[in-house]
Amino acid sequence: MSKDHLTVEQCRGARAMLGWSQAQLAEAANVSRQTIADFERGAHKPIGNNLASIIAAFVKAGIDIIPENGGGAGVRFRESK
């Protein structure tokens, strides 16, 4: 999986798992709330650096982004070590 791939469903799911609003994700990723809203409604995919920032915010919060690997793309909490 490339580090800049995130589906709309993964974004919504990760936000739900964290209990974050679109505004909270936008703040954590340092992007506009409109960027998140537009992405989640399928209006457009964020530009590369914004998408990377969104993914990084999820990773920092303890979410793993799971690529499509035959079992379906998804998100999960990172295992504690």
PDB file of C-alpha atoms in Angstrom:
ATOM      1  CA  MET A   1       0.000   0.000   0.000  1.00  0.00           C
ATOM      2  CA  SER A   2       1.280   3.422  -0.790  1.00  0.00           C
ATOM      3  CA  LYS A   3       1.479   5.783   2.139  1.00  0.00           C
ATOM      4  CA  ASP A   4      -0.871   8.185   0.404  1.00  0.00           C
ATOM      5  CA  HIS A   5      -3.879   5.898  -0.029  1.00  0.00           C
ATOM      6  CA  LEU A   6      -6.980   6.301   2.085  1.00  0.00           C
ATOM      7  CA  THR A   7     -10.529   5.552   1.047  1.00  0.00           C
ATOM      8  CA  VAL A   8     -13.523   7.638   2.037  1.00  0.00           C
ATOM      9  CA  GLU A   9     -14.808   4.695   4.068  1.00  0.00           C
ATOM     10  CA  GLN A  10     -11.495   4.299   5.890  1.00  0.00           C
ATOM     11  CA  CYS A  11     -11.495   7.994   6.729  1.00  0.00           C
ATOM     12  CA  ARG A  12     -15.023   7.893   8.111  1.00  0.00           C
ATOM     13  CA  GLY A  13     -14.345   4.650   9.967  1.00  0.00           C
ATOM     14  CA  ALA A  14     -11.140   5.874  11.571  1.00  0.00           C
ATOM     15  CA  ARG A  15     -12.846   9.089  12.666  1.00  0.00           C
ATOM     16  CA  ALA A  16     -15.690   7.086  14.173  1.00  0.00           C
ATOM     17  CA  MET A  17     -13.301   4.795  16.028  1.00  0.00           C
ATOM     18  CA  LEU A  18     -11.550   7.808  17.532  1.00  0.00           C
ATOM     19  CA  GLY A  19     -14.796   9.660  18.189  1.00  0.00           C
ATOM     20  CA  TRP A  20     -13.486  12.608  16.157  1.00  0.00           C
ATOM     21  CA  SER A  21     -15.579  15.143  14.300  1.00  0.00           C
ATOM     22  CA  GLN A  22     -14.487  16.382  10.894  1.00  0.00           C
ATOM     23  CA  ALA A  23     -13.240  19.533  12.632  1.00  0.00           C
ATOM     24  CA  GLN A  24     -11.142  17.508  15.091  1.00  0.00           C
ATOM     25  CA  LEU A  25      -9.541  15.524  12.268  1.00  0.00           C
ATOM     26  CA  ALA A  26      -8.914  18.715  10.325  1.00  0.00           C
ATOM     27  CA  GLU A  27      -7.169  20.244  13.340  1.00  0.00           C
ATOM     28  CA  ALA A  28      -5.079  17.126  13.987  1.00  0.00           C
ATOM     29  CA  ALA A  29      -4.069  16.966  10.306  1.00  0.00           C
ATOM     30  CA  ASN A  30      -3.628  20.733   9.915  1.00  0.00           C
ATOM     31  CA  VAL A  31      -6.015  20.876   6.954  1.00  0.00           C
ATOM     32  CA  SER A  32      -9.327  22.678   6.529  1.00  0.00           C
ATOM     33  CA  ARG A  33     -12.556  21.076   7.706  1.00  0.00           C
ATOM     34  CA  GLN A  34     -13.850  21.618   4.174  1.00  0.00           C
ATOM     35  CA  THR A  35     -11.033  19.397   2.857  1.00  0.00           C
ATOM     36  CA  ILE A  36     -12.279  16.577   5.099  1.00  0.00           C
ATOM     37  CA  ALA A  37     -15.940  17.196   4.249  1.00  0.00           C
ATOM     38  CA  ASP A  38     -15.273  17.290   0.499  1.00  0.00           C
ATOM     39  CA  PHE A  39     -13.251  14.072   0.680  1.00  0.00           C
ATOM     40  CA  GLU A  40     -15.811  12.208   2.776  1.00  0.00           C
ATOM     41  CA  ARG A  41     -18.698  13.125   0.509  1.00  0.00           C
ATOM     42  CA  GLY A  42     -16.704  12.065  -2.547  1.00  0.00           C
ATOM     43  CA  ALA A  43     -16.393  15.514  -4.083  1.00  0.00           C
ATOM     44  CA  HIS A  44     -12.636  15.185  -4.519  1.00  0.00           C
ATOM     45  CA  LYS A  45      -9.528  13.478  -3.176  1.00  0.00           C
ATOM     46  CA  PRO A  46      -7.244  15.763  -1.150  1.00  0.00           C
ATOM     47  CA  ILE A  47      -3.954  16.817  -2.718  1.00  0.00           C
ATOM     48  CA  GLY A  48      -1.007  14.610  -1.830  1.00  0.00           C
ATOM     49  CA  ASN A  49       0.393  16.544   1.114  1.00  0.00           C
ATOM     50  CA  ASN A  50      -3.070  16.989   2.670  1.00  0.00           C
ATOM     51  CA  LEU A  51      -3.852  13.292   2.280  1.00  0.00           C
ATOM     52  CA  ALA A  52      -0.490  12.403   3.840  1.00  0.00           C
ATOM     53  CA  SER A  53      -1.272  14.730   6.756  1.00  0.00           C
ATOM     54  CA  ILE A  54      -4.671  13.096   7.293  1.00  0.00           C
ATOM     55  CA  ILE A  55      -3.103   9.632   7.318  1.00  0.00           C
ATOM     56  CA  ALA A  56      -0.334  10.818   9.655  1.00  0.00           C
ATOM     57  CA  ALA A  57      -2.925  12.204  12.081  1.00  0.00           C
ATOM     58  CA  PHE A  58      -4.670   8.830  12.202  1.00  0.00           C
ATOM     59  CA  VAL A  59      -1.386   6.971  12.661  1.00  0.00           C
ATOM     60  CA  LYS A  60      -0.335   9.329  15.463  1.00  0.00           C
ATOM     61  CA  ALA A  61      -3.697   8.652  17.147  1.00  0.00           C
ATOM     62  CA  GLY A  62      -3.045   4.890  17.046  1.00  0.00           C
ATOM     63  CA  ILE A  63      -4.939   3.862  13.908  1.00  0.00           C
ATOM     64  CA  ASP A  64      -3.512   1.477  11.304  1.00  0.00           C
ATOM     65  CA  ILE A  65      -4.756   1.895   7.750  1.00  0.00           C
ATOM     66  CA  ILE A  66      -5.200  -1.575   6.227  1.00  0.00           C
ATOM     67  CA  PRO A  67      -4.807  -1.850   2.449  1.00  0.00           C
ATOM     68  CA  GLU A  68      -7.034  -3.860   0.159  1.00  0.00           C
ATOM     69  CA  ASN A  69      -5.386  -7.262   0.472  1.00  0.00           C
ATOM     70  CA  GLY A  70      -8.019  -9.699  -0.637  1.00  0.00           C
ATOM     71  CA  GLY A  71      -9.938  -9.330   2.608  1.00  0.00           C
ATOM     72  CA  GLY A  72     -10.966  -5.747   2.092  1.00  0.00           C
ATOM     73  CA  ALA A  73      -9.506  -2.411   3.059  1.00  0.00           C
ATOM     74  CA  GLY A  74     -10.059  -1.246   6.612  1.00  0.00           C
ATOM     75  CA  VAL A  75      -8.822   0.458   9.748  1.00  0.00           C
ATOM     76  CA  ARG A  76      -7.968  -0.846  13.190  1.00  0.00           C
ATOM     77  CA  PHE A  77      -6.399   0.286  16.406  1.00  0.00           C
ATOM     78  CA  ARG A  78      -2.678  -0.424  16.479  1.00  0.00           C
ATOM     79  CA  GLU A  79      -1.707  -3.256  18.808  1.00  0.00           C
ATOM     80  CA  SER A  80       0.047  -2.181  21.989  1.00  0.00           C
ATOM     81  CA  LYS A  81       3.481  -3.667  22.473  1.00  0.00           C
TER      82      LYS A  81
END
